[in-house]
Short mmCIF file of C-alpha atoms in Angstrom, two decimals:
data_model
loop_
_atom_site.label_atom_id
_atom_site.label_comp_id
_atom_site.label_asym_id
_atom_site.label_seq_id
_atom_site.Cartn_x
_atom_site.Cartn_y
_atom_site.Cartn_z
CA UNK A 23 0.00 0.00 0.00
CA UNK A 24 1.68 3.40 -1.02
CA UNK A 25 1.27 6.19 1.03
CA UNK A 26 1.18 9.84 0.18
CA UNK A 27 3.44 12.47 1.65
CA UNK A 28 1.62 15.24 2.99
CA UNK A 29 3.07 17.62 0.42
CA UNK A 30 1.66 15.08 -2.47
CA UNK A 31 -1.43 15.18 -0.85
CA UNK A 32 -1.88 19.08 -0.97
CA UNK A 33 -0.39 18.60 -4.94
CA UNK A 34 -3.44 16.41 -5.10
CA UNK A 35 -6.14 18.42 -3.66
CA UNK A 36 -4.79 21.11 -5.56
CA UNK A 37 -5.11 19.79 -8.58
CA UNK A 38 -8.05 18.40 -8.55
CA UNK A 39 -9.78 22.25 -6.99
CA UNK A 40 -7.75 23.69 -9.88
CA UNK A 41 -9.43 21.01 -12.31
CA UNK A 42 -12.96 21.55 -10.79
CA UNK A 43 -12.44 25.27 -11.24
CA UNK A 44 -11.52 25.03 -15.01
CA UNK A 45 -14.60 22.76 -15.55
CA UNK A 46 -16.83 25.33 -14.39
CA UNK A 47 -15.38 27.43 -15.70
CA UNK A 48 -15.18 25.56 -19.08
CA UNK A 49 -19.16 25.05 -18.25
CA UNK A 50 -20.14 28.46 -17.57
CA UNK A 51 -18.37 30.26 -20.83
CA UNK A 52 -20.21 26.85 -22.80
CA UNK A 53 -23.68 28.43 -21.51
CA UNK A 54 -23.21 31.85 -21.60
CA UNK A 55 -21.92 31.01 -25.37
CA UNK A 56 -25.30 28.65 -26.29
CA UNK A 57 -28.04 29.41 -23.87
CA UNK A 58 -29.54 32.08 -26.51
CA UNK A 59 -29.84 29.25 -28.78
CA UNK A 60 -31.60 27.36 -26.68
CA UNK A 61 -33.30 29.48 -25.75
CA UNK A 62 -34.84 30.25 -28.96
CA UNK A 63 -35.43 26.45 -29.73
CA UNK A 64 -37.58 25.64 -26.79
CA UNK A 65 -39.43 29.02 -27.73
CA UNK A 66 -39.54 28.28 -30.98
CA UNK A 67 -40.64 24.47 -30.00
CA UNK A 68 -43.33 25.62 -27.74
CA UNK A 69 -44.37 27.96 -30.39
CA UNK A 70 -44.68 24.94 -32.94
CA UNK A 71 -46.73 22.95 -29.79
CA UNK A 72 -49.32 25.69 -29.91
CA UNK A 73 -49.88 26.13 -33.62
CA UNK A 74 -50.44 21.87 -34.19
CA UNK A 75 -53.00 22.01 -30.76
CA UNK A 76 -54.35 24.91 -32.18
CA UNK A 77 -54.76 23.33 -35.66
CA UNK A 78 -56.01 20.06 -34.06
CA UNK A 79 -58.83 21.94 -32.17
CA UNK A 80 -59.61 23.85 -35.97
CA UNK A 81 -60.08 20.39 -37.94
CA UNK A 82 -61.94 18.97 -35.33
CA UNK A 83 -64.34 21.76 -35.29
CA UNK A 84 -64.60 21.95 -38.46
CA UNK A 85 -65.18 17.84 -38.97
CA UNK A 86 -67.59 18.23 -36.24
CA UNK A 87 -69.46 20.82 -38.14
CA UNK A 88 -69.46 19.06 -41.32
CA UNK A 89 -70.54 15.84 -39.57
CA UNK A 90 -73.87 18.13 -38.26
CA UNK A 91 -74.27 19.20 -42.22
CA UNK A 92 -74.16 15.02 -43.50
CA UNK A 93 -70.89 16.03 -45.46
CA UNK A 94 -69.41 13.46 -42.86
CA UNK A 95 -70.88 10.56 -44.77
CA UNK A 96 -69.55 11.77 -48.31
CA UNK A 97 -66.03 11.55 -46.27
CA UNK A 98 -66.50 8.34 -45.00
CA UNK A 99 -67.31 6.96 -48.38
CA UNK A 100 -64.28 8.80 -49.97
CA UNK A 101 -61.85 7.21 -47.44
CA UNK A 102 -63.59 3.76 -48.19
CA UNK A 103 -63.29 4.64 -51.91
CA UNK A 104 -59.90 5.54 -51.33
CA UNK A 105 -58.66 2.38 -49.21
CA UNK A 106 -60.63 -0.24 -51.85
CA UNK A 107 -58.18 1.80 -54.81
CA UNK A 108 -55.31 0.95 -52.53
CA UNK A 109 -56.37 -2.37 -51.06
CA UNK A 110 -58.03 -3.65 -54.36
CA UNK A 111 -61.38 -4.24 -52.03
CA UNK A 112 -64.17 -5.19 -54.93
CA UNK A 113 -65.41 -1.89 -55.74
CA UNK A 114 -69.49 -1.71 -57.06
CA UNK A 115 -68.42 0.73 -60.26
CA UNK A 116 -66.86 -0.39 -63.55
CA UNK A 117 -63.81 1.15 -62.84
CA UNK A 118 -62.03 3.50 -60.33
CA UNK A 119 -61.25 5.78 -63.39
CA UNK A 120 -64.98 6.69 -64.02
CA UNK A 121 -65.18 7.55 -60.40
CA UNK A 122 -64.98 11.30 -58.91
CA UNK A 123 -61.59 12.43 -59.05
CA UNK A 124 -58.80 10.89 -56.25
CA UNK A 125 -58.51 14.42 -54.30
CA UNK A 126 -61.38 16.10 -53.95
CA UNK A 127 -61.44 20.14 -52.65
CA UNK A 128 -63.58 21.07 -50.40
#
């Protein structure tokens, strides 16, 4: 077992307060150098948050609304439509091309 002198053990100590300083150091010029950026993601992130809640509220409303006026239905058959295309589900018509258009704007 090897044992320090006391004037290693100060070296020590010394060292390794001199190596805690530097990291903060180190640390504290890393944040004051990137917290504006980070600052502007988690704003700008929040920001984004809001809008797609915001948008999610909208189209809900407004699928709500359209449910109320039977438009609902003509969705619900669209999607259908749209999944037998995709799925090749036996489709009642001739043929998907004689059928309204793929997209349809509402």
């Amino acid at each position: 077992m090897h044992h320090h002198t006391l004037s290693e053990n100060l070296s020590i100590a010394t060292n390794a307060s001199e190596n805690a300083e530097h990291f903060h150091s180190t640390t504290a010029d890393f944040w004051v150098k990137f917290w504006p950026y980070f600052i502007t993601a988690i704003a700008f992130y929040g920001l984004l948050s809001v809008a797609w809640i915001l948008w999610n509220i909208y189209a809900y409303r407004r699928d709500l609304s359209s449910a109320r006026k039977g438009q609902f239905v003509g969705r619900l058959h669209e999607k259908w439509r749209l999944l037998s295309v995709y799925d090749q589900i036996p489709h009642n018509s001739k043929s998907v091309a004689s059928d309204a258009p793929l997209i349809s704007v509402e």
